[in-house]
Short mmCIF file of C-alpha atoms and ligand atoms in Angstrom, two decimals:
data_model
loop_
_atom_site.label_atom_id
_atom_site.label_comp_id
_atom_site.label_asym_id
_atom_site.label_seq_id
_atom_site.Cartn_x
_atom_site.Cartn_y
_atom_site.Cartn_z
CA UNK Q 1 -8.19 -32.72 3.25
CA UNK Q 2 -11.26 -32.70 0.92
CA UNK Q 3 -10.44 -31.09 -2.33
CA UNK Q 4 -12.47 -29.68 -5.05
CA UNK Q 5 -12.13 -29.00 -8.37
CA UNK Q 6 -15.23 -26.97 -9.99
CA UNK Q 7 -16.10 -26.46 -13.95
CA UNK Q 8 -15.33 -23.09 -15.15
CA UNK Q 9 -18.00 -21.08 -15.81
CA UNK Q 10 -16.73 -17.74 -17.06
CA UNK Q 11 -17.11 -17.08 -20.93
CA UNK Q 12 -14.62 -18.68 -23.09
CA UNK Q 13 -12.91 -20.21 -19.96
CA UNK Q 14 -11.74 -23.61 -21.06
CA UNK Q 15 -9.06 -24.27 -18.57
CA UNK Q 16 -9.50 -26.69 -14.76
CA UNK Q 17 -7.60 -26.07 -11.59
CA UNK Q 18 -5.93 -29.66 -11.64
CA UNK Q 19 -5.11 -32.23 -14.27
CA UNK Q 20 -5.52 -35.81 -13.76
CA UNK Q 21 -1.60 -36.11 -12.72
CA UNK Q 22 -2.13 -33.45 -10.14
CA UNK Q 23 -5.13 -35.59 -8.45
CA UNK Q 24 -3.12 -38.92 -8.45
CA UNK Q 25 -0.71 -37.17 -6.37
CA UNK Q 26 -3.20 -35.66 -4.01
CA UNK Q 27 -4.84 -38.77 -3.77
CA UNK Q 28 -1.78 -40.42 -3.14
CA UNK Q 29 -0.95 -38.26 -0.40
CA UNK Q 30 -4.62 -39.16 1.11
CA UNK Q 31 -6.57 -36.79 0.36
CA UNK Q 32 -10.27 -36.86 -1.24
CA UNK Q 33 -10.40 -34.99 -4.35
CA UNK Q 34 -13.87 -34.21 -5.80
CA UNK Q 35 -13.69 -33.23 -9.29
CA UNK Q 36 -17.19 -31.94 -11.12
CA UNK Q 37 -18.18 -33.62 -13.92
CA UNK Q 38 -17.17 -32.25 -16.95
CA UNK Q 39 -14.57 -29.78 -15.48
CA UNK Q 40 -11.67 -31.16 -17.91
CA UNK Q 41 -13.24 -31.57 -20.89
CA UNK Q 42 -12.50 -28.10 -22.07
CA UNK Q 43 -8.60 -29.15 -21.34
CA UNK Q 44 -9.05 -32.78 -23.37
CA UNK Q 45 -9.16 -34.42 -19.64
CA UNK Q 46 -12.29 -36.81 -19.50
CA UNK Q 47 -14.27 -37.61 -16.47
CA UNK Q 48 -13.15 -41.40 -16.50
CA UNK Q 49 -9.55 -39.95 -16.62
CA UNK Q 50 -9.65 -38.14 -13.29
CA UNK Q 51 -11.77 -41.21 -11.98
CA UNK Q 52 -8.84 -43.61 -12.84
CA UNK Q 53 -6.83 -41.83 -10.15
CA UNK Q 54 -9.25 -42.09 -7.11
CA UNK Q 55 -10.53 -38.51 -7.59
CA UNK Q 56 -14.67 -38.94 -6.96
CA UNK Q 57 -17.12 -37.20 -9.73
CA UNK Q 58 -19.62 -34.95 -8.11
CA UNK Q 59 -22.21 -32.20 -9.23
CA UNK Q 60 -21.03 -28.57 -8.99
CA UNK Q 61 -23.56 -28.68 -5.41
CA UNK Q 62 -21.56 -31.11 -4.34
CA UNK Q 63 -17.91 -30.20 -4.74
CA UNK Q 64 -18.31 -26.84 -3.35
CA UNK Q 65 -20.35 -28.23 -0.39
CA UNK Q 66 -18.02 -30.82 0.24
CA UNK Q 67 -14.67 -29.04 -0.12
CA UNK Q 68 -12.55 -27.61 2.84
CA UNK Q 69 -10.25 -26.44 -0.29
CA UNK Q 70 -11.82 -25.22 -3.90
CA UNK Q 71 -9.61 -24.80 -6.98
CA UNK Q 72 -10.67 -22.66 -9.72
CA UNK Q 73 -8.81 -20.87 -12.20
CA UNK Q 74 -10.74 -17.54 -12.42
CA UNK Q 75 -12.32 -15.68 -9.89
CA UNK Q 76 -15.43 -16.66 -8.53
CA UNK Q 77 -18.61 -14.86 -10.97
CA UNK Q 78 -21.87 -13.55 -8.73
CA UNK Q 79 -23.54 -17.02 -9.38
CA UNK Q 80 -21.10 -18.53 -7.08
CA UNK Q 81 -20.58 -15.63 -4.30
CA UNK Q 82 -23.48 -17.79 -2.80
CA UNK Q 83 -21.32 -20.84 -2.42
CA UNK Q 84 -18.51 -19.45 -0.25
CA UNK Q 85 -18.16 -19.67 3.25
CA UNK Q 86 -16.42 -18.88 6.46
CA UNK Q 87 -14.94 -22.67 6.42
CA UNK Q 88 -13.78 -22.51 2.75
CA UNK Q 89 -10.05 -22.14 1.32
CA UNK Q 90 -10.07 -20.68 -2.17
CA UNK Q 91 -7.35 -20.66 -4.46
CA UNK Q 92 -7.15 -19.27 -7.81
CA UNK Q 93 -6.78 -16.05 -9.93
CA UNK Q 94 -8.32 -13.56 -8.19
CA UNK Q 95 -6.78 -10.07 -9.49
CA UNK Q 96 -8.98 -8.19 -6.57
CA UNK Q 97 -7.68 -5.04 -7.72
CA UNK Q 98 -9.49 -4.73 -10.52
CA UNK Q 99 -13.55 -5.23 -8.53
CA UNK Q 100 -14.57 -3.88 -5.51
CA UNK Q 101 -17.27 -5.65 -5.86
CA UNK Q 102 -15.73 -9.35 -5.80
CA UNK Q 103 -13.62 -8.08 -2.88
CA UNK Q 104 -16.31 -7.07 -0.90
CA UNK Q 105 -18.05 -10.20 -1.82
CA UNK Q 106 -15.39 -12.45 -0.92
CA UNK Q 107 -14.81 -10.77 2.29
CA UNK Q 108 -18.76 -10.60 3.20
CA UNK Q 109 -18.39 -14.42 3.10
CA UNK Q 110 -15.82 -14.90 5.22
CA UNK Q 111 -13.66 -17.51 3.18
CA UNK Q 112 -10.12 -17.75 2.89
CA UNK Q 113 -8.81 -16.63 -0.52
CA UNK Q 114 -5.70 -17.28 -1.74
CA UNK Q 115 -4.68 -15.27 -5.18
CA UNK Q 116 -2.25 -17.14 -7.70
CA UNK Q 117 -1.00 -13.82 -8.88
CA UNK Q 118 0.05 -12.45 -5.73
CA UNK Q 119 2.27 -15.75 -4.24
CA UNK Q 120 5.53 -14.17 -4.44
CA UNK Q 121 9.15 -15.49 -4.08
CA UNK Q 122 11.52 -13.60 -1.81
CA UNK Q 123 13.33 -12.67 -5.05
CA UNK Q 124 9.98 -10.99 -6.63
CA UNK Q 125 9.40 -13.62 -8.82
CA UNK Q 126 5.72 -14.55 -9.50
CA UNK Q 127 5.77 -18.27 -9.79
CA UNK Q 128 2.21 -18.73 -10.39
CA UNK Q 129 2.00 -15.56 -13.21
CA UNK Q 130 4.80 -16.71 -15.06
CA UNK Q 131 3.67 -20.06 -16.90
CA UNK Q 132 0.92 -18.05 -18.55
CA UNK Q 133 3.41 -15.06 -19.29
CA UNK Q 134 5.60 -18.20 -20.72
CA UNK Q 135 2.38 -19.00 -23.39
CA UNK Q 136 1.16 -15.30 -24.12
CA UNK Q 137 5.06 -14.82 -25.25
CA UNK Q 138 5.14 -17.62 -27.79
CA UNK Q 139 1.58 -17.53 -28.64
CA UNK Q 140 2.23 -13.82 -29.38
CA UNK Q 141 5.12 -14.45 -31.82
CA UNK Q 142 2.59 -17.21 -33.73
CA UNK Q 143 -0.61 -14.23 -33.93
CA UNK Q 144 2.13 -11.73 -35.76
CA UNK Q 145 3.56 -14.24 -38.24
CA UNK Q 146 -0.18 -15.20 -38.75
CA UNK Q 147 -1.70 -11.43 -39.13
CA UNK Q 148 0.63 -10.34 -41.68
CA UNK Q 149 -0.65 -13.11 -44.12
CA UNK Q 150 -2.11 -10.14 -47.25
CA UNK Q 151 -6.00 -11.87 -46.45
CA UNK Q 152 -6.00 -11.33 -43.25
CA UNK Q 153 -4.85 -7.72 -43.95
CA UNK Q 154 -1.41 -8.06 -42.79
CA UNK Q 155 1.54 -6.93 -45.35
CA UNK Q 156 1.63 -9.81 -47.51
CA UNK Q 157 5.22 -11.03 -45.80
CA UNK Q 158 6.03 -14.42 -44.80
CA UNK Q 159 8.27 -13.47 -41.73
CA UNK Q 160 11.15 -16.71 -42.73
CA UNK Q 161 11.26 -15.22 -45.50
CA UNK Q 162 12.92 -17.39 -48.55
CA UNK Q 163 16.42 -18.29 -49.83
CA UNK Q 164 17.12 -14.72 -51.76
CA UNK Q 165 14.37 -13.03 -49.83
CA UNK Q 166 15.43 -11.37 -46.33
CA UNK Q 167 13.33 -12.21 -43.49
CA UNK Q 168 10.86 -9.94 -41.90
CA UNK Q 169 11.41 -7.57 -38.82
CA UNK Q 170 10.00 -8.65 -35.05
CA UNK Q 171 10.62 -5.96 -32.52
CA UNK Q 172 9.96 -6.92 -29.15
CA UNK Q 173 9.10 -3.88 -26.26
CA UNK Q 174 10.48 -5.81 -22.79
CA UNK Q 175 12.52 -8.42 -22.47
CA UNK Q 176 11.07 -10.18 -19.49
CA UNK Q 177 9.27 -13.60 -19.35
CA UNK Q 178 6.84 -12.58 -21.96
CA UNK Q 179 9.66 -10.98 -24.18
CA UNK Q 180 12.41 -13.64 -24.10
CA UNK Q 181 9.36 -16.38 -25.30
CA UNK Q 182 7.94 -14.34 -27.58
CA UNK Q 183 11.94 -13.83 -29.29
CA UNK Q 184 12.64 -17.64 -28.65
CA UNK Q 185 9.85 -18.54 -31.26
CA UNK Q 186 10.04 -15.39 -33.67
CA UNK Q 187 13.52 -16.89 -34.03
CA UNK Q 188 12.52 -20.33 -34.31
CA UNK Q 189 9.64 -18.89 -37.59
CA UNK Q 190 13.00 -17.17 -39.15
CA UNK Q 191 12.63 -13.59 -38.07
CA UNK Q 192 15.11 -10.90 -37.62
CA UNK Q 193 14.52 -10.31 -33.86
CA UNK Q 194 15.13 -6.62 -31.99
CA UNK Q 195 14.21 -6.66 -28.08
CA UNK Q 196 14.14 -3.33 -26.25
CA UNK Q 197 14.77 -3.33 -22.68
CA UNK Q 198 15.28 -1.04 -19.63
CA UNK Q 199 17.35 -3.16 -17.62
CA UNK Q 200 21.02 -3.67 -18.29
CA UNK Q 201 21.31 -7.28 -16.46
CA UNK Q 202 18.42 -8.37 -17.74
CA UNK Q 203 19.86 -7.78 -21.67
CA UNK Q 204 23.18 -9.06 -20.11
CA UNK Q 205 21.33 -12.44 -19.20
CA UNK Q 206 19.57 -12.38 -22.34
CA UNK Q 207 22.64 -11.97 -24.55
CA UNK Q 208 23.99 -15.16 -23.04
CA UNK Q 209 21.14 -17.17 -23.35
CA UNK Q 210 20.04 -16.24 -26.51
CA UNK Q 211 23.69 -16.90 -27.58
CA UNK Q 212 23.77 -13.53 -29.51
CA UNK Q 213 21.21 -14.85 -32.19
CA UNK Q 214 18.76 -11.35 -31.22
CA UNK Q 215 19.94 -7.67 -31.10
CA UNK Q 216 19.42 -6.13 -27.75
CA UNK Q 217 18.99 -2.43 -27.74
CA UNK Q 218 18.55 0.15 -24.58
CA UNK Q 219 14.85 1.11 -24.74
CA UNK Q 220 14.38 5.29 -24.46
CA UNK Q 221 11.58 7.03 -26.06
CA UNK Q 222 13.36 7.91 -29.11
CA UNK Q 223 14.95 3.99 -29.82
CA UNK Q 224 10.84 3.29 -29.87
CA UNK Q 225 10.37 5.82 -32.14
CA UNK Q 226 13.08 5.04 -34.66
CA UNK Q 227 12.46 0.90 -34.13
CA UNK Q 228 8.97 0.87 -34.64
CA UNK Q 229 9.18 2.32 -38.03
CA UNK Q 230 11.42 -0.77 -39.51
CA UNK Q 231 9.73 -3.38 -37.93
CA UNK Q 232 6.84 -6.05 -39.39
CA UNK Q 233 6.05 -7.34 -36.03
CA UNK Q 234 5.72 -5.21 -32.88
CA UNK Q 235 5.45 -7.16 -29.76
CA UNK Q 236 4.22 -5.04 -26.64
CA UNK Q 237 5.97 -7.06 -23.31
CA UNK Q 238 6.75 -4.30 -20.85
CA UNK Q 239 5.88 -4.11 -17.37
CA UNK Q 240 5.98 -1.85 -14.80
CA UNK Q 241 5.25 -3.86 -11.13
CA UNK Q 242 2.07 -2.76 -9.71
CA UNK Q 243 1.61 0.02 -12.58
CA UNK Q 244 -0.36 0.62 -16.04
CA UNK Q 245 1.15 -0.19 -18.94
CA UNK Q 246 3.55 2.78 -20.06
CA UNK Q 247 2.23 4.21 -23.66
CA UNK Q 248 5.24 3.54 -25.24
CA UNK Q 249 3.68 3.64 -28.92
CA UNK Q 250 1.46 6.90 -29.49
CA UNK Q 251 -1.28 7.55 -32.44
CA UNK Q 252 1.16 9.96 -34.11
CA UNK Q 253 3.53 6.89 -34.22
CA UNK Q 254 1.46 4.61 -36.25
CA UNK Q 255 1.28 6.74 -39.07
CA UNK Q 256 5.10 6.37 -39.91
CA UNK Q 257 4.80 2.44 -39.17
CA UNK Q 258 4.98 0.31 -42.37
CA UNK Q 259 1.39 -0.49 -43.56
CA UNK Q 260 0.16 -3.97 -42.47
CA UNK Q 261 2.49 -4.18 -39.74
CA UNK Q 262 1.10 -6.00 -36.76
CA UNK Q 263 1.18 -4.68 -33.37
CA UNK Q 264 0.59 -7.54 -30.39
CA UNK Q 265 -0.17 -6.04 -27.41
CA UNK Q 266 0.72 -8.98 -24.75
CA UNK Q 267 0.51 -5.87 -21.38
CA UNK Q 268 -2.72 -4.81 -22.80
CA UNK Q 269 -3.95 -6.49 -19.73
CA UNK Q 270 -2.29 -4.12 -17.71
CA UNK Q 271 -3.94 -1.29 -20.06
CA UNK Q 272 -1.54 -1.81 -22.70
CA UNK Q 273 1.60 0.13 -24.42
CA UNK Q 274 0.15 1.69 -26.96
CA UNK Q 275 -2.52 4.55 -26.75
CA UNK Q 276 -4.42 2.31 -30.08
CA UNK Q 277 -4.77 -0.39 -27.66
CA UNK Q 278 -8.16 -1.76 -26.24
CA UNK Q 279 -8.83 -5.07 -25.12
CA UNK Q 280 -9.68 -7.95 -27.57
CA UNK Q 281 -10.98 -11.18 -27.22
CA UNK Q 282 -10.52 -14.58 -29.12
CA UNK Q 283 -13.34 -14.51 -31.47
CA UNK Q 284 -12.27 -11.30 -32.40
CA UNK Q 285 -8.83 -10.71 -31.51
CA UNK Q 286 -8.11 -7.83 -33.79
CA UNK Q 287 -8.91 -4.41 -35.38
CA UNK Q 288 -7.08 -1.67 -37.51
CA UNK Q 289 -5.81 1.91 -36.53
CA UNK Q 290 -4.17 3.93 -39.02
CA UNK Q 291 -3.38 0.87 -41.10
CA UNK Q 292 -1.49 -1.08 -38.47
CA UNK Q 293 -3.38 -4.70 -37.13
CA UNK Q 294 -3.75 -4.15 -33.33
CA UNK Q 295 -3.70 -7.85 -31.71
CA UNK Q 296 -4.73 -7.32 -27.95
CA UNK Q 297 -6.02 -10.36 -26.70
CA UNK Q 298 -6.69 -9.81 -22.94
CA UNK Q 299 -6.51 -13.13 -22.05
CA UNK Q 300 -3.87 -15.32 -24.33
CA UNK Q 301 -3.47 -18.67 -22.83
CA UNK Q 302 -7.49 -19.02 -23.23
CA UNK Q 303 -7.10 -19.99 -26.81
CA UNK Q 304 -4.57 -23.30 -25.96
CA UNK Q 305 -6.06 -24.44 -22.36
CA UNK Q 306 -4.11 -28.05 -22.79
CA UNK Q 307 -1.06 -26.47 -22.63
CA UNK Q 308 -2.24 -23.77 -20.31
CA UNK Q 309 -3.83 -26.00 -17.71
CA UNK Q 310 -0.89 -28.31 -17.50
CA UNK Q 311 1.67 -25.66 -17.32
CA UNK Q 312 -0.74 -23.97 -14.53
CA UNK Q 313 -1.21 -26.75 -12.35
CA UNK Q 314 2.53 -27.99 -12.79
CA UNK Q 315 3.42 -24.84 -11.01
CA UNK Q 316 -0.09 -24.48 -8.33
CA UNK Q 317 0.60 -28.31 -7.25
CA UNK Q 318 3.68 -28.02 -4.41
CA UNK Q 319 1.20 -25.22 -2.83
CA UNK Q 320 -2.01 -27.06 -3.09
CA UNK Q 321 -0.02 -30.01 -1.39
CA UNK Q 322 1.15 -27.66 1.45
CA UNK Q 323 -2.11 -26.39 2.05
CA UNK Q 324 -3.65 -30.00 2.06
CA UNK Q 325 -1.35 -31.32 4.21
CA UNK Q 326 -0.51 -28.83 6.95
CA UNK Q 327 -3.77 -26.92 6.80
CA UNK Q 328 -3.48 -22.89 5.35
CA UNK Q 329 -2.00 -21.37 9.10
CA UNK Q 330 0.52 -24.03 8.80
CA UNK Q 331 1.30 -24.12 5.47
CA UNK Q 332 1.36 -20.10 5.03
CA UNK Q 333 3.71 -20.03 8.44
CA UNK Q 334 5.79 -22.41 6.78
CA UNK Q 335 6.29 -20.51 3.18
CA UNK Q 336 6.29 -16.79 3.13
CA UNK Q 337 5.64 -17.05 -0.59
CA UNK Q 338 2.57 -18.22 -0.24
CA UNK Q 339 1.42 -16.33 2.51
CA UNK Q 340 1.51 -13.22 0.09
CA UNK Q 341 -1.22 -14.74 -1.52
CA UNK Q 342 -3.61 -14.40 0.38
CA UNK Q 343 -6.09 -11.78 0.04
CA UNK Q 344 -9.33 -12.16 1.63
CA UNK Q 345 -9.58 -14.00 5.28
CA UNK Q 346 -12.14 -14.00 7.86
CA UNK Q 347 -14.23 -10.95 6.53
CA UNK Q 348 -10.77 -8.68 5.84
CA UNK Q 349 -8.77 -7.57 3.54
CA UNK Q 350 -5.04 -8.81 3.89
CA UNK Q 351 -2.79 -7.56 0.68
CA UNK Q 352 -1.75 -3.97 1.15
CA UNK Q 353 -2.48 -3.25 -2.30
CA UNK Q 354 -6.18 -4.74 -2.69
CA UNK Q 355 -7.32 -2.60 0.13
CA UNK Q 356 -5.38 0.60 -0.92
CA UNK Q 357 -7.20 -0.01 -4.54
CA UNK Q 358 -10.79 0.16 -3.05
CA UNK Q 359 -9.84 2.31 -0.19
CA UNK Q 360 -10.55 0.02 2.46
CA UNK Q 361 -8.58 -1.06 5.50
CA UNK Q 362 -5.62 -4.00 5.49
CA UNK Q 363 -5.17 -6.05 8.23
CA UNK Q 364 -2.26 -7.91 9.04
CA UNK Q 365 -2.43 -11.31 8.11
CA UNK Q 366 -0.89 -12.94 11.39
CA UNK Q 367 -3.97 -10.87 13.15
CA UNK Q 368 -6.49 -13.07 11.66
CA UNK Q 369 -4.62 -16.27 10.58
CA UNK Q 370 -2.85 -17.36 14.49
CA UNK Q 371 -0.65 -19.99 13.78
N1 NAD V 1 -2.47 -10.72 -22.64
C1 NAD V 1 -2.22 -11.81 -21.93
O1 NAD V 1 -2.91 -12.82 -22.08
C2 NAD V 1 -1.07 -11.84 -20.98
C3 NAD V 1 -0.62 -13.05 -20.43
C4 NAD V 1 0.49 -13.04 -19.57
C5 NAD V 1 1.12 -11.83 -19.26
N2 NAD V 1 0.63 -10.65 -19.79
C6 NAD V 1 1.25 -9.33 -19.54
O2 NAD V 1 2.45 -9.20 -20.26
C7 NAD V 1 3.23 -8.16 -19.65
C8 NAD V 1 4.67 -8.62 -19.48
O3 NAD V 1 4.71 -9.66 -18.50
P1 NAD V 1 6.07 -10.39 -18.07
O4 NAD V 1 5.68 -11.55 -17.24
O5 NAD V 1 6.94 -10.57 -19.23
O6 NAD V 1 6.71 -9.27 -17.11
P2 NAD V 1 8.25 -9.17 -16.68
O7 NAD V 1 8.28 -8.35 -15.44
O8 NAD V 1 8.89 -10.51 -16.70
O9 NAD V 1 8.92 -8.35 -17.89
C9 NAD V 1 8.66 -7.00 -18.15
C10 NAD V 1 9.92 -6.37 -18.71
O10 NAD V 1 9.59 -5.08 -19.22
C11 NAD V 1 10.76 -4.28 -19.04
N3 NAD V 1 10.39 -2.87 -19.20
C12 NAD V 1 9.72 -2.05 -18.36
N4 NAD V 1 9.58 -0.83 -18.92
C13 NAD V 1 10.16 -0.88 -20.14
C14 NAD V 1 10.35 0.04 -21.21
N5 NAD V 1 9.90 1.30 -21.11
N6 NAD V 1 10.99 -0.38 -22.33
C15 NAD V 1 11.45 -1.65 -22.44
N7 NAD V 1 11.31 -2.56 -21.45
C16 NAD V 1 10.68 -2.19 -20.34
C17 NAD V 1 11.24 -4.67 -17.65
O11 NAD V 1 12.58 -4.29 -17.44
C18 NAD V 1 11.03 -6.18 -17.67
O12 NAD V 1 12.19 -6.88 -18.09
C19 NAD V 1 2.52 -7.85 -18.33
O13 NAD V 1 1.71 -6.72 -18.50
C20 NAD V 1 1.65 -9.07 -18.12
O14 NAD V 1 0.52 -8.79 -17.29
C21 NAD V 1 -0.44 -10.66 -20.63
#
């Protein structure tokens, strides 16, 4: 198959669909990777490194003309609507819930789109979601040690703390992917670590492979309340499936919060825990309510795209390869995981909960992908 790999044009995008390692296998395998020039630099991959596996350099005319499969990363921006077609695979981030309009453009053009964030394990697991759930966590941890540095208007505490001097506070709200990460490295800067969680096994699991070294407390509306007045570091990592963010943290709250604290909202992309919260970005990731530093970075993994294009394309790879080699009918026939990625095909809509979001119709995807 002829696969593309296109530069990133969204703001402050600096991530690429495949690394070098991920074209030598392709290329291995006998496919024809195209690769536009420049599309690694923002992850530290040069041109000459992607040509040093057999992948071909191309202009961005080129690659998406030439593909029968296009990687991307983020969802395609009006400038490129123009470039899809009936013939085309797509596979990327999509998150069609949140625009009618893309939806509507990337049915209009009759592509095939397949979402990262829907493919979806029979166990519910999200295997394309989780690597950058896996950076947000730790990255989350770093931005609250960081923010309560006294210049940067934090507290003035250095969360290790010193020999003779205790160690400051990190609460963490949900102890899923992005909770357990973002405890892993507030215990590896020396903090006193507190995760709230809803689920019973999940604390049970956590308890055993944190070895004990966190406390793990039932999460109720009052445990918030009284935990979010001792803590330094407040780490926001809840999630409801297919749901907003609950407001876990209200206005009234803050104002019996210690002054300086810092408050990282990781969900904020699902409209965040906290009714303070509003979406960030990196070159200004934060701003002050009632005295407590709101971190709500929408998009995390952005600001460290050599970790977050390997770890992205480590777990994209065995699907790209399945589509490649057995075509999408095939490969989607083959792996019911990956058949709940797709979104878009042949002019409809095919996930339940796209087409429920913009009030359009579904149609089943066996109806217009015949195996
Ligand atoms: N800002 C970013 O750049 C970024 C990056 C990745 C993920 N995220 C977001 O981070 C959030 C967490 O993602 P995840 O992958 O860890 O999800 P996850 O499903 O692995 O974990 C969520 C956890 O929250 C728990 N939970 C739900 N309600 C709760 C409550 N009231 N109190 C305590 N715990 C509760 C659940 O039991 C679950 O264990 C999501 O909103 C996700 O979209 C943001």
């Amino acid at each position: 198959m002829r696969v593309g790999v296109v530069t990133e044009i969204k703001a402050d995008e600096y991530r690429v669909a495949l690394t070098p390692a991920g074209a030598r296998e392709l290329v291995r395998e006998g496919h024809d990777v195209l690769v536009e020039r420049g599309a690694g630099e923002g992850s530290a991959f040069a041109d000459a490194s992607y040509e040093a596996v057999g992948a071909r350099l191309a202009t961005a005319d080129e690659v998406w003309a030439g593909s029968e499969l296009v990687l991307k990363v983020k969802e395609p921006l009006p400038a490129e609507y123009p470039r899809l077609r009936n013939d085309l695979i797509l596979f990327t981030y999509l998150h069609l819930a949140a625009s009618k309009e893309l939806t509507e453009a990337l049915a209009a053009s009759g592509a095939a789109c397949v979402a990262y964030e829907t493919v979806e394990t029979a166990g519910g697991s999200l295997p394309l979601l989780a690597p950058m759930s896996e950076i947000a966590g730790r990255l989350a941890s770093q931005a609250g040690a960081y923010f309560l540095e006294k210049p940067l208007g934090g507290r003035g505490l250095l969360l290790a703390g010193v020999a003779g001097v205790s160690p400051g506070k990190v609460l963490v709200i949900g102890g899923g992917i992005v909770g357990y990460n973002a405890a892993v490295i507030a215990l590896g800067l020396g903090g006193n670590v507190t995760i709230l969680e809803r689920s019973i096994d999940r604390m049970r699991h956590l308890d055993e492979i944190l070895h004990g070294r966190v406390s793990l407390v039932m999460s109720s509306t009052l445990q918030v309340e009284e935990s979010v007045r001792d803590a330094d570091v407040i780490i926001g990592a809840v999630l409801i499936p297919g749901a907003k963010a609950p407001k876990l943290i209200t206005r009234e709250m803050l104002g019996e919060m210690k002054a300086g604290a810092v408050f990282c909202d990781v969900a904020i992309d699902q409209g965040g825990c906290a009714e303070t919260s509003r979406p960030t970005t990196h070159s200004e990731p934060v701003y002050t309510v009632d005295g407590i530093i709101h971190y709500c970075v929408a998009n995390m993994p952005g600001a460290v795209p050599i970790t977050s294009t390997k770890a992205l394309t480590n777990a994209t790879l065995p699907y790209v390869e399945a589509i490649a080699e057995h075509g999408l009918a095939e490969a989607v026939a083959r792996d019911p995981a990956l058949a709940r990625g797709v979104n878009v095909l042949g002019g409809k809509i095919t996930y339940a909960a796209v087409a429920e979001a913009h009030g359009l119709p579904c149609t089943e995807l066996a109806d217009v992908l015949p195996v």
